[in-house]
Structures are given as C-alpha cells and as structure tokens.
JSON list of N, CA and C in Angstrom, two decimals:
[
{"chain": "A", "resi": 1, "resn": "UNK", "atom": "N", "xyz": [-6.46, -8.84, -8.47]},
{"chain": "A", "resi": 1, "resn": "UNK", "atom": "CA", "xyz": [-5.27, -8.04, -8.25]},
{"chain": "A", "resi": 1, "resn": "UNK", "atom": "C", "xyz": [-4.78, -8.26, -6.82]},
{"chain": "A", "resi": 2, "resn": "UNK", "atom": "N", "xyz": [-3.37, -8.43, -6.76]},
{"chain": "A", "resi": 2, "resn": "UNK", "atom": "CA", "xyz": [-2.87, -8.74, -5.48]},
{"chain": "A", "resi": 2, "resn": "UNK", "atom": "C", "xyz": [-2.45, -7.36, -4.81]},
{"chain": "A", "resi": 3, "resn": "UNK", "atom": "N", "xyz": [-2.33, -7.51, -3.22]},
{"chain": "A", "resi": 3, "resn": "UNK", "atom": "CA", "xyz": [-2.08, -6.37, -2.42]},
{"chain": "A", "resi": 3, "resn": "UNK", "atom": "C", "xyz": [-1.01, -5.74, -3.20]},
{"chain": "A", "resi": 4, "resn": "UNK", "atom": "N", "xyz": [0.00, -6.23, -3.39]},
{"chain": "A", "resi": 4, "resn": "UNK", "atom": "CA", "xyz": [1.41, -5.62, -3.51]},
{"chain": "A", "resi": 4, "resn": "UNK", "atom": "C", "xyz": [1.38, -4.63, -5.35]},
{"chain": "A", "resi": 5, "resn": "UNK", "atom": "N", "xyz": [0.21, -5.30, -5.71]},
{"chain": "A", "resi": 5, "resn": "UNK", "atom": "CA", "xyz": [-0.27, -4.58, -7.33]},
{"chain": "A", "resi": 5, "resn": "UNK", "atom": "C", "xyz": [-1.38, -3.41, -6.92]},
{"chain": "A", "resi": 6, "resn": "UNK", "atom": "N", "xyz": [-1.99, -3.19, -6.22]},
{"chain": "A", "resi": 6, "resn": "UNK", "atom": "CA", "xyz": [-2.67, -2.65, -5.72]},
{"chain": "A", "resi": 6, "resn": "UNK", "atom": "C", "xyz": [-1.71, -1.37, -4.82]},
{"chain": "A", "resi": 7, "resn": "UNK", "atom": "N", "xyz": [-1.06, -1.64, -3.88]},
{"chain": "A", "resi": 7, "resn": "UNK", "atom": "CA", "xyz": [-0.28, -0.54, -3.31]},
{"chain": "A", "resi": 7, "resn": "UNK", "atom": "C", "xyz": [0.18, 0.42, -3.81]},
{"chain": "A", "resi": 8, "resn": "UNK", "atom": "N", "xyz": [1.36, -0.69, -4.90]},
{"chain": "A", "resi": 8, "resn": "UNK", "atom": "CA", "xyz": [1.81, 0.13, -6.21]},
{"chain": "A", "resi": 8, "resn": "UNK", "atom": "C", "xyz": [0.89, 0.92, -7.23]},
{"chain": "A", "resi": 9, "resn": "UNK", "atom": "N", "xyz": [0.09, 0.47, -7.24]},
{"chain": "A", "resi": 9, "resn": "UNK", "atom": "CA", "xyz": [-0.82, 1.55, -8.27]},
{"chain": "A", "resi": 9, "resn": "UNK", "atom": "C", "xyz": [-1.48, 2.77, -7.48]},
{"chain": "A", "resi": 10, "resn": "UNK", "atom": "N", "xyz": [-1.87, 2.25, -6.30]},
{"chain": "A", "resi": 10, "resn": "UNK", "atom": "CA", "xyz": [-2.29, 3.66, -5.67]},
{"chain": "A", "resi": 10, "resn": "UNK", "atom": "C", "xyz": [-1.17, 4.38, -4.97]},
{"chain": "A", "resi": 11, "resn": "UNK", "atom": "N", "xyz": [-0.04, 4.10, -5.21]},
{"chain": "A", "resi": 11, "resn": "UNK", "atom": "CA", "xyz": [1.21, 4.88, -4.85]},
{"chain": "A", "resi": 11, "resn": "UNK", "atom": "C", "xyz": [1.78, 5.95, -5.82]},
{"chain": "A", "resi": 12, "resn": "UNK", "atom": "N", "xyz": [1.75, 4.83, -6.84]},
{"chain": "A", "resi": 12, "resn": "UNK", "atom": "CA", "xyz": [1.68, 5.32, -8.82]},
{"chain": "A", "resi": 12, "resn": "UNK", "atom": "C", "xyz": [0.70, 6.63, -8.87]},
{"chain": "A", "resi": 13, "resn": "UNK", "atom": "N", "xyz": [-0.74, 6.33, -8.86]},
{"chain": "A", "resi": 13, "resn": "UNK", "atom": "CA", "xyz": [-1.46, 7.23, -9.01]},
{"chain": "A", "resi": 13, "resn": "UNK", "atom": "C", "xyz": [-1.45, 8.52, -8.26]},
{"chain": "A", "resi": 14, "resn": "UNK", "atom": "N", "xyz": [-1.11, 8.28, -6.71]},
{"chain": "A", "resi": 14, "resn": "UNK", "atom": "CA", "xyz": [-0.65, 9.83, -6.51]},
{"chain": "A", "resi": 14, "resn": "UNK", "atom": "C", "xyz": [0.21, 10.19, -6.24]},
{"chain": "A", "resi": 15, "resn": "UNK", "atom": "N", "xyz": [1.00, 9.94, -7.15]},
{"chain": "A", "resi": 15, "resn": "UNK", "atom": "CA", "xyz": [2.51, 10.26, -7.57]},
{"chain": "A", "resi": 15, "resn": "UNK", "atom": "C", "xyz": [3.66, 10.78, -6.32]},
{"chain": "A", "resi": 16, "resn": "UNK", "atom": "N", "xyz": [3.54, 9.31, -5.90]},
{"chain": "A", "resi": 16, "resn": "UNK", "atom": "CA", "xyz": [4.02, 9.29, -4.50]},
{"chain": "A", "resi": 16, "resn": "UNK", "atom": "C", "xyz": [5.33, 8.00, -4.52]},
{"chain": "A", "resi": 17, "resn": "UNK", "atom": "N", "xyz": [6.67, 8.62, -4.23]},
{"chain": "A", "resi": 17, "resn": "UNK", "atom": "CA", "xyz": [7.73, 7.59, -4.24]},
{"chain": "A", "resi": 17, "resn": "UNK", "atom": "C", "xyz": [7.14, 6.80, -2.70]},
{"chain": "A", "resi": 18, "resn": "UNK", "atom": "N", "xyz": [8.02, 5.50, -2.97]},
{"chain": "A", "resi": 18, "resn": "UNK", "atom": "CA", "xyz": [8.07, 4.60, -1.43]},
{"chain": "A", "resi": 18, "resn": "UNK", "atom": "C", "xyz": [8.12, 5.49, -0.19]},
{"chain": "A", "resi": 19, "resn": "UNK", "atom": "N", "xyz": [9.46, 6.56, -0.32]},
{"chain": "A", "resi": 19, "resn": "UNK", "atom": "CA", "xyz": [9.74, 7.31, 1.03]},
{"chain": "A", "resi": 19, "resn": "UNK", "atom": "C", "xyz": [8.35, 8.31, 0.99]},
{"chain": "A", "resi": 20, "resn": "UNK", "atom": "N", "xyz": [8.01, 8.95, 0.26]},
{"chain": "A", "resi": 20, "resn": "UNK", "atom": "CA", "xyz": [6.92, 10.31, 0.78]},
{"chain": "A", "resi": 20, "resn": "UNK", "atom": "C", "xyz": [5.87, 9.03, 1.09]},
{"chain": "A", "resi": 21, "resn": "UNK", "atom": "N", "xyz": [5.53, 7.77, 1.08]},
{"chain": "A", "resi": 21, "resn": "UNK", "atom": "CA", "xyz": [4.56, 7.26, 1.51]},
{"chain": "A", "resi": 21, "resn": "UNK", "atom": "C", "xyz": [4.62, 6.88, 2.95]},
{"chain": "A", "resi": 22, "resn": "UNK", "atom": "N", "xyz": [5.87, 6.32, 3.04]},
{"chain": "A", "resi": 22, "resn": "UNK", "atom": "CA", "xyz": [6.35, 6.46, 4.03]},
{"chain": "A", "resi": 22, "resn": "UNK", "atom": "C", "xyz": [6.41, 7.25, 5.05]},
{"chain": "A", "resi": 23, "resn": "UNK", "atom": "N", "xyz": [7.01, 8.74, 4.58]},
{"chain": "A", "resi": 23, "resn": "UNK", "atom": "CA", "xyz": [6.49, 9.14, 5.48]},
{"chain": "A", "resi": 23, "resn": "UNK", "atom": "C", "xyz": [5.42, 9.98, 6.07]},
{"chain": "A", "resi": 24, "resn": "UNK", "atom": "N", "xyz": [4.71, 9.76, 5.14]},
{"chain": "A", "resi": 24, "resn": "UNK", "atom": "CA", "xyz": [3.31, 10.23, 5.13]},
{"chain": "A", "resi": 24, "resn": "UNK", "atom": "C", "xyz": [2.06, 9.34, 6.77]},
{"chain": "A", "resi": 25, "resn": "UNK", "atom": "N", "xyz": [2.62, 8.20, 6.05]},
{"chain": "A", "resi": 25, "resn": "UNK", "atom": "CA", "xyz": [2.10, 7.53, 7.17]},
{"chain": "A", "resi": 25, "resn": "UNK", "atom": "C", "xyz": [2.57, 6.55, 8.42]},
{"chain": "A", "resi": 26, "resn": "UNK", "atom": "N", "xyz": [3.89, 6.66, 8.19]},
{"chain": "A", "resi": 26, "resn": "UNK", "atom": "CA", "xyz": [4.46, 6.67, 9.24]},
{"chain": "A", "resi": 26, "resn": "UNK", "atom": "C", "xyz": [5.29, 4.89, 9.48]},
{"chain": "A", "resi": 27, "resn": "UNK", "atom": "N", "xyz": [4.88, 4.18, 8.28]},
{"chain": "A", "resi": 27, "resn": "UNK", "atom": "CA", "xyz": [5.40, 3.29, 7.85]},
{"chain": "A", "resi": 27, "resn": "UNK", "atom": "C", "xyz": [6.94, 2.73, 7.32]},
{"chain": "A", "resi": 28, "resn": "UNK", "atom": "N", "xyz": [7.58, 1.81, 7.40]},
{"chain": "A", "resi": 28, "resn": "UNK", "atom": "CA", "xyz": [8.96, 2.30, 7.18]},
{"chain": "A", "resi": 28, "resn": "UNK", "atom": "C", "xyz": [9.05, 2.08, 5.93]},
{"chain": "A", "resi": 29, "resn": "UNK", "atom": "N", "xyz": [10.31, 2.36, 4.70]},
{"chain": "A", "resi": 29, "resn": "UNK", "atom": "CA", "xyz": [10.03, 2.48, 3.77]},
{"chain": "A", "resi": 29, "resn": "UNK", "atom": "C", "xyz": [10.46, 0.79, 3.00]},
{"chain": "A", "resi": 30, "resn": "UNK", "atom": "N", "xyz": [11.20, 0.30, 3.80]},
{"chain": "A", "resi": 30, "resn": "UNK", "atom": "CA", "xyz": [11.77, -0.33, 3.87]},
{"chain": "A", "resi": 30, "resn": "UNK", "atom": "C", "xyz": [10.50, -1.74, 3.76]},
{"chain": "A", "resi": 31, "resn": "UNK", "atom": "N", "xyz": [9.31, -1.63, 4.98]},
{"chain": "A", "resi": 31, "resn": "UNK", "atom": "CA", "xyz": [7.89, -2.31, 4.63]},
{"chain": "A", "resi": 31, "resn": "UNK", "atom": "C", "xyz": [7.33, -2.43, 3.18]},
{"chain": "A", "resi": 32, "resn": "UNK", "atom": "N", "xyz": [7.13, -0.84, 2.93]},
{"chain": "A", "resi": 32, "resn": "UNK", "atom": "CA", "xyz": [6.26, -1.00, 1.50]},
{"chain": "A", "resi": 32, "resn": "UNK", "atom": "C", "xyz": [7.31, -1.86, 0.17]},
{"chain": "A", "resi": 33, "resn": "UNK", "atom": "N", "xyz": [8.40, -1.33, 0.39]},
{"chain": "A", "resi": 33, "resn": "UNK", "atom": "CA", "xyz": [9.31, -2.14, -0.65]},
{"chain": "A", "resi": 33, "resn": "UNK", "atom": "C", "xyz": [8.94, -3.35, -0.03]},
{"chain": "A", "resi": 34, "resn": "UNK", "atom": "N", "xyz": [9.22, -3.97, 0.38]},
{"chain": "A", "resi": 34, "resn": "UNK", "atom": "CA", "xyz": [8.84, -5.65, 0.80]},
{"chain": "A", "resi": 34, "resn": "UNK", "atom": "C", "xyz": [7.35, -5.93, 0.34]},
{"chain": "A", "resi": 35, "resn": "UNK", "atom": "N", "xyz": [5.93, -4.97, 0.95]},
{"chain": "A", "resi": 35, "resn": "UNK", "atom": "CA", "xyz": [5.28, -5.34, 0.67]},
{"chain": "A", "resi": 35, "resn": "UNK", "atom": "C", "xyz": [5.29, -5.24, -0.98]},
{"chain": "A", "resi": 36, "resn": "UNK", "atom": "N", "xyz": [5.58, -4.38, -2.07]},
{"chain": "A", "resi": 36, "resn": "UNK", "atom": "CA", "xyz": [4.90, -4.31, -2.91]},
{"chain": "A", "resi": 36, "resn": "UNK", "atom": "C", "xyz": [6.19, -5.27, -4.16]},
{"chain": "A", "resi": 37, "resn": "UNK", "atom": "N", "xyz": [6.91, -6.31, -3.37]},
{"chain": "A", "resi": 37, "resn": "UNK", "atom": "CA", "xyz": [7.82, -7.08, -4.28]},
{"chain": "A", "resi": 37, "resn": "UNK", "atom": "C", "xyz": [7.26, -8.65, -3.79]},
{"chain": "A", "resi": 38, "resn": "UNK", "atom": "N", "xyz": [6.20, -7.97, -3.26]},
{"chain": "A", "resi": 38, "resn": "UNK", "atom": "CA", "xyz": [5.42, -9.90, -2.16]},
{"chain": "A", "resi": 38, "resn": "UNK", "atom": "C", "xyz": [6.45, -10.30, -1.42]},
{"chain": "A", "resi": 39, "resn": "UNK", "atom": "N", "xyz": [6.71, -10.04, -0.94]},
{"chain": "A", "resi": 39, "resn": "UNK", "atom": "CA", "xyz": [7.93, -10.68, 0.09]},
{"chain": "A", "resi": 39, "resn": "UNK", "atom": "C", "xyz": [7.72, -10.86, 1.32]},
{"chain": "A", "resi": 40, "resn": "UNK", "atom": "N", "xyz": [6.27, -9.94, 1.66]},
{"chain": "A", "resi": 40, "resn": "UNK", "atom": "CA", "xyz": [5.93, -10.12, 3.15]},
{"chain": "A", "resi": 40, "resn": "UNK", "atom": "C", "xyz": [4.68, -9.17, 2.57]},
{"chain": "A", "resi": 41, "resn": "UNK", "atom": "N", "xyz": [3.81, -9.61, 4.08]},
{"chain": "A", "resi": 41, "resn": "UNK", "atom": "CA", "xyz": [2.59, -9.03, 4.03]},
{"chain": "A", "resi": 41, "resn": "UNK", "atom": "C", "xyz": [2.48, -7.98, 5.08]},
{"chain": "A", "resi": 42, "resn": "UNK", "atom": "N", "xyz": [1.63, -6.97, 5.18]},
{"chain": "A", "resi": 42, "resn": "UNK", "atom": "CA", "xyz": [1.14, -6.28, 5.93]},
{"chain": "A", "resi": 42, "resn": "UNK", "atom": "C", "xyz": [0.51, -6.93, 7.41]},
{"chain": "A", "resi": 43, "resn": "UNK", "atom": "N", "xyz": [0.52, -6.14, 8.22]},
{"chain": "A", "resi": 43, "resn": "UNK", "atom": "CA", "xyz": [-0.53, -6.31, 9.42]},
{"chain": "A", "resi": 43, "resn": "UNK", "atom": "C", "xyz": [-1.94, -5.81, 8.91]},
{"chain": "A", "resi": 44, "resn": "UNK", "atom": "N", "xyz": [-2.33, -5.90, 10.48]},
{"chain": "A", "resi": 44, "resn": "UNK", "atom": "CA", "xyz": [-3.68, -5.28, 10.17]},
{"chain": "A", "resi": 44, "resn": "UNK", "atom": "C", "xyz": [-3.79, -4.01, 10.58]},
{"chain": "A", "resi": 45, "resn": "UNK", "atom": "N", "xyz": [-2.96, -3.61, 11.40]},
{"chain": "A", "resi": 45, "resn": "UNK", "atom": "CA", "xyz": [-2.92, -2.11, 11.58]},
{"chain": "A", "resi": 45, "resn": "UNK", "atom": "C", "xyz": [-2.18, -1.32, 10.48]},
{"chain": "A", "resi": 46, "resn": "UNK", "atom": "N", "xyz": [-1.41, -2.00, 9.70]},
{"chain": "A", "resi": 46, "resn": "UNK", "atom": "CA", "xyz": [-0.78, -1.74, 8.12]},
{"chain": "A", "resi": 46, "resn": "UNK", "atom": "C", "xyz": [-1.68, -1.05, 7.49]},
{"chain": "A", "resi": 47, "resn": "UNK", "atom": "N", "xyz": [-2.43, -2.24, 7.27]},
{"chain": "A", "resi": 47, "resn": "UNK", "atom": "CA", "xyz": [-3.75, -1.93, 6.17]},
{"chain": "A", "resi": 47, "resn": "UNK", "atom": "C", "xyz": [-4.61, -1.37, 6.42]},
{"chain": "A", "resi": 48, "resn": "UNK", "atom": "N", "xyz": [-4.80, -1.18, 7.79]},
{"chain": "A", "resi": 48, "resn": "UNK", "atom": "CA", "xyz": [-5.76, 0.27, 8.15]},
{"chain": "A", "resi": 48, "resn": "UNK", "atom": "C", "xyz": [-5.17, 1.44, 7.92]},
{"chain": "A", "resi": 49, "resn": "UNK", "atom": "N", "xyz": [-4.18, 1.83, 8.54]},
{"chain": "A", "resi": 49, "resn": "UNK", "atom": "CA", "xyz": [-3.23, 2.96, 7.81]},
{"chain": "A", "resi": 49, "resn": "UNK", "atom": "C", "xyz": [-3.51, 3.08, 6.60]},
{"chain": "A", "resi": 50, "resn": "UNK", "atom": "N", "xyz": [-2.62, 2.42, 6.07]},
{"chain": "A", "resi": 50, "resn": "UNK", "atom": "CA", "xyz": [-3.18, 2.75, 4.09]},
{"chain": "A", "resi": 50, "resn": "UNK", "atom": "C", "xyz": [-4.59, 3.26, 3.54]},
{"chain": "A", "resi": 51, "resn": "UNK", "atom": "N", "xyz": [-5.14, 2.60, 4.28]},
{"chain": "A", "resi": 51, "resn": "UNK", "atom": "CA", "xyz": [-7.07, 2.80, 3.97]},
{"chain": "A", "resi": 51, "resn": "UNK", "atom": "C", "xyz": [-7.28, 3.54, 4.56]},
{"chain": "A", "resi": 52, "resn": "UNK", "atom": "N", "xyz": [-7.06, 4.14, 5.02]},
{"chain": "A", "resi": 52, "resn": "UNK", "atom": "CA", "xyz": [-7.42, 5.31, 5.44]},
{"chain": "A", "resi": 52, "resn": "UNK", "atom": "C", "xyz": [-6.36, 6.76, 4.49]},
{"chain": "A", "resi": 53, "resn": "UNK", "atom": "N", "xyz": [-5.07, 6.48, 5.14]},
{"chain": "A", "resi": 53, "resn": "UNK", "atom": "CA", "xyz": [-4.59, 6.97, 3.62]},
{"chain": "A", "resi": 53, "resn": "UNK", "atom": "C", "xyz": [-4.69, 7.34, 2.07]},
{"chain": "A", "resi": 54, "resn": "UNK", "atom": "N", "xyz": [-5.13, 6.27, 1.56]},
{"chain": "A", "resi": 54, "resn": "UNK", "atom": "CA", "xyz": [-5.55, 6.55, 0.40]},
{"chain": "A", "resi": 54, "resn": "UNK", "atom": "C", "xyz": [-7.28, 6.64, 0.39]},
{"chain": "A", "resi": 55, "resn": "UNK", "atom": "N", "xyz": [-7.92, 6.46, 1.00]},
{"chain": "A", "resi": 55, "resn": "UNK", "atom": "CA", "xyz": [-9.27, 6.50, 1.76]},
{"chain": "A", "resi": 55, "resn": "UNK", "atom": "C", "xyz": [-10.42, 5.78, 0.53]},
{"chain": "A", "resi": 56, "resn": "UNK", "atom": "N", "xyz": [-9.39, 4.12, 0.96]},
{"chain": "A", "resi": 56, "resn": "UNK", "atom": "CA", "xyz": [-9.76, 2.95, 0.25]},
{"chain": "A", "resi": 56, "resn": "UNK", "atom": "C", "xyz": [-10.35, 2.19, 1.47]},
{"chain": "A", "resi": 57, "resn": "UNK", "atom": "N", "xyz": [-10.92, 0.71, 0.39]},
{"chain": "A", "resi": 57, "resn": "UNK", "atom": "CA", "xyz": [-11.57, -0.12, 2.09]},
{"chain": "A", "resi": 57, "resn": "UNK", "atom": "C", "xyz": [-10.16, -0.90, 1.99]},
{"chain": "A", "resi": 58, "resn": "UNK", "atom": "N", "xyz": [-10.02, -1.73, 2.83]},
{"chain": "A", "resi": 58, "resn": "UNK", "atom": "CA", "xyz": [-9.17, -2.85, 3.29]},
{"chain": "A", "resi": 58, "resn": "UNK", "atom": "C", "xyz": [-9.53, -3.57, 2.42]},
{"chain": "A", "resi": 59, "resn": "UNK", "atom": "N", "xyz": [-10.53, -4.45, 1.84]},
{"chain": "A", "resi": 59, "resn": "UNK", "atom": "CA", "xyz": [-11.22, -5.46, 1.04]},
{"chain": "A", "resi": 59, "resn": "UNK", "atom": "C", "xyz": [-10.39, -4.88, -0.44]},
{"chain": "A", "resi": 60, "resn": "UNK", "atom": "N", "xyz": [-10.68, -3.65, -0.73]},
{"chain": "A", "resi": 60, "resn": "UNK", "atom": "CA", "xyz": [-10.03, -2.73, -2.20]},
{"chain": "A", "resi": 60, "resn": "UNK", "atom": "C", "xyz": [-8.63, -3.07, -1.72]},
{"chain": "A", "resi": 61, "resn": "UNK", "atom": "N", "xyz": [-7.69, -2.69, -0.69]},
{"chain": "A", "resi": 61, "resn": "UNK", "atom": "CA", "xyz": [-6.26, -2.58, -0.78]},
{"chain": "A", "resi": 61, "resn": "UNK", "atom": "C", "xyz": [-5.87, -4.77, -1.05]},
{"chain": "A", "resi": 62, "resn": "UNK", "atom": "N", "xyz": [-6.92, -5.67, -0.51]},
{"chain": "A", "resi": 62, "resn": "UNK", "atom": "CA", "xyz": [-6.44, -6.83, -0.51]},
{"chain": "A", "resi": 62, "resn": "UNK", "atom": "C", "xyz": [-6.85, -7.49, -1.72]},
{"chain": "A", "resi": 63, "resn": "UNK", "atom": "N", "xyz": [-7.52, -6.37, -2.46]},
{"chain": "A", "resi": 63, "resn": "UNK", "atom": "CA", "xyz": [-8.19, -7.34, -3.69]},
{"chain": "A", "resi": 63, "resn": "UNK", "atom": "C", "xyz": [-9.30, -7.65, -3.56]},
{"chain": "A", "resi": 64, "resn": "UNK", "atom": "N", "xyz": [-10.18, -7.79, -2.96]},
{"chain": "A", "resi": 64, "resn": "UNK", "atom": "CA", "xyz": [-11.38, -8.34, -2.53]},
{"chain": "A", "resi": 64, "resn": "UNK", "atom": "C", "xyz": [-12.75, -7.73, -3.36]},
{"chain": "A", "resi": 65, "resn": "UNK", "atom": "N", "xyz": [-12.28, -6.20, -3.10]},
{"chain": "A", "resi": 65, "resn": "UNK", "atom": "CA", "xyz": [-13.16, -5.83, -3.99]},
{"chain": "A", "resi": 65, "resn": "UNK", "atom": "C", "xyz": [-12.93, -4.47, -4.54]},
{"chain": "A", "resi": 66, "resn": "UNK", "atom": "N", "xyz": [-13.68, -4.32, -5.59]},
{"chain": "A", "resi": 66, "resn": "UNK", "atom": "CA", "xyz": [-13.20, -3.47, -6.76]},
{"chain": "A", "resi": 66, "resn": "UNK", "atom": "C", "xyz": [-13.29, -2.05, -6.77]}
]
C-alpha cells in the first residue's frame, strides 16, 4: 500500500475531511490533497506529524509495515 492509500484510509477511518486534518495538524490542506492524489510526497517532518497524529509508525504511514 502506497503513502497516499494509506493517508486516505486513516483520514477515512476517523472520519476526518482534508481541512479538519489539516487543521488539526497544522498542515496545509492543499499538501494532503497533493499528497493523497501522488503528486508529491511528504517531508520528513510531514510524516512525523501524521505519526504521531494518527499515532502510527512512519514505516505504517510509508507502507513498510503493516
């Protein structure tokens, strides 16, 4: 599973549009749409945000592991 399938599902699951993720963590909303259509990737301070956010590892948000 790729990042951008992965975002979306844990965005999906807690029933969270682009903007409340946004601004939840402080990300623009404008990022996650990009990230989750593959169009661009995250940083690494991105993906720490998120993981911690959804209080996943980095390895889980990139696919790596399950």
């Amino acid at each position: 599973m790729q990042f951008s399938d992965r975002l979306r599902e844990l965005r999906n699951i807690n029933n969270l549009s682009q903007m409340q993720l946004s601004q939840a963590t402080g990300i623009s909303q404008s990022a996650i749409a990009k990230w989750e259509l593959n169009k661009t990737e995250p940083t690494a301070s991105a993906l720490i945000v998120l993981a911690k956010f959804f209080d996943e590892s980095v390895d889980y948000l990139l696919g790596l592991a399950e």
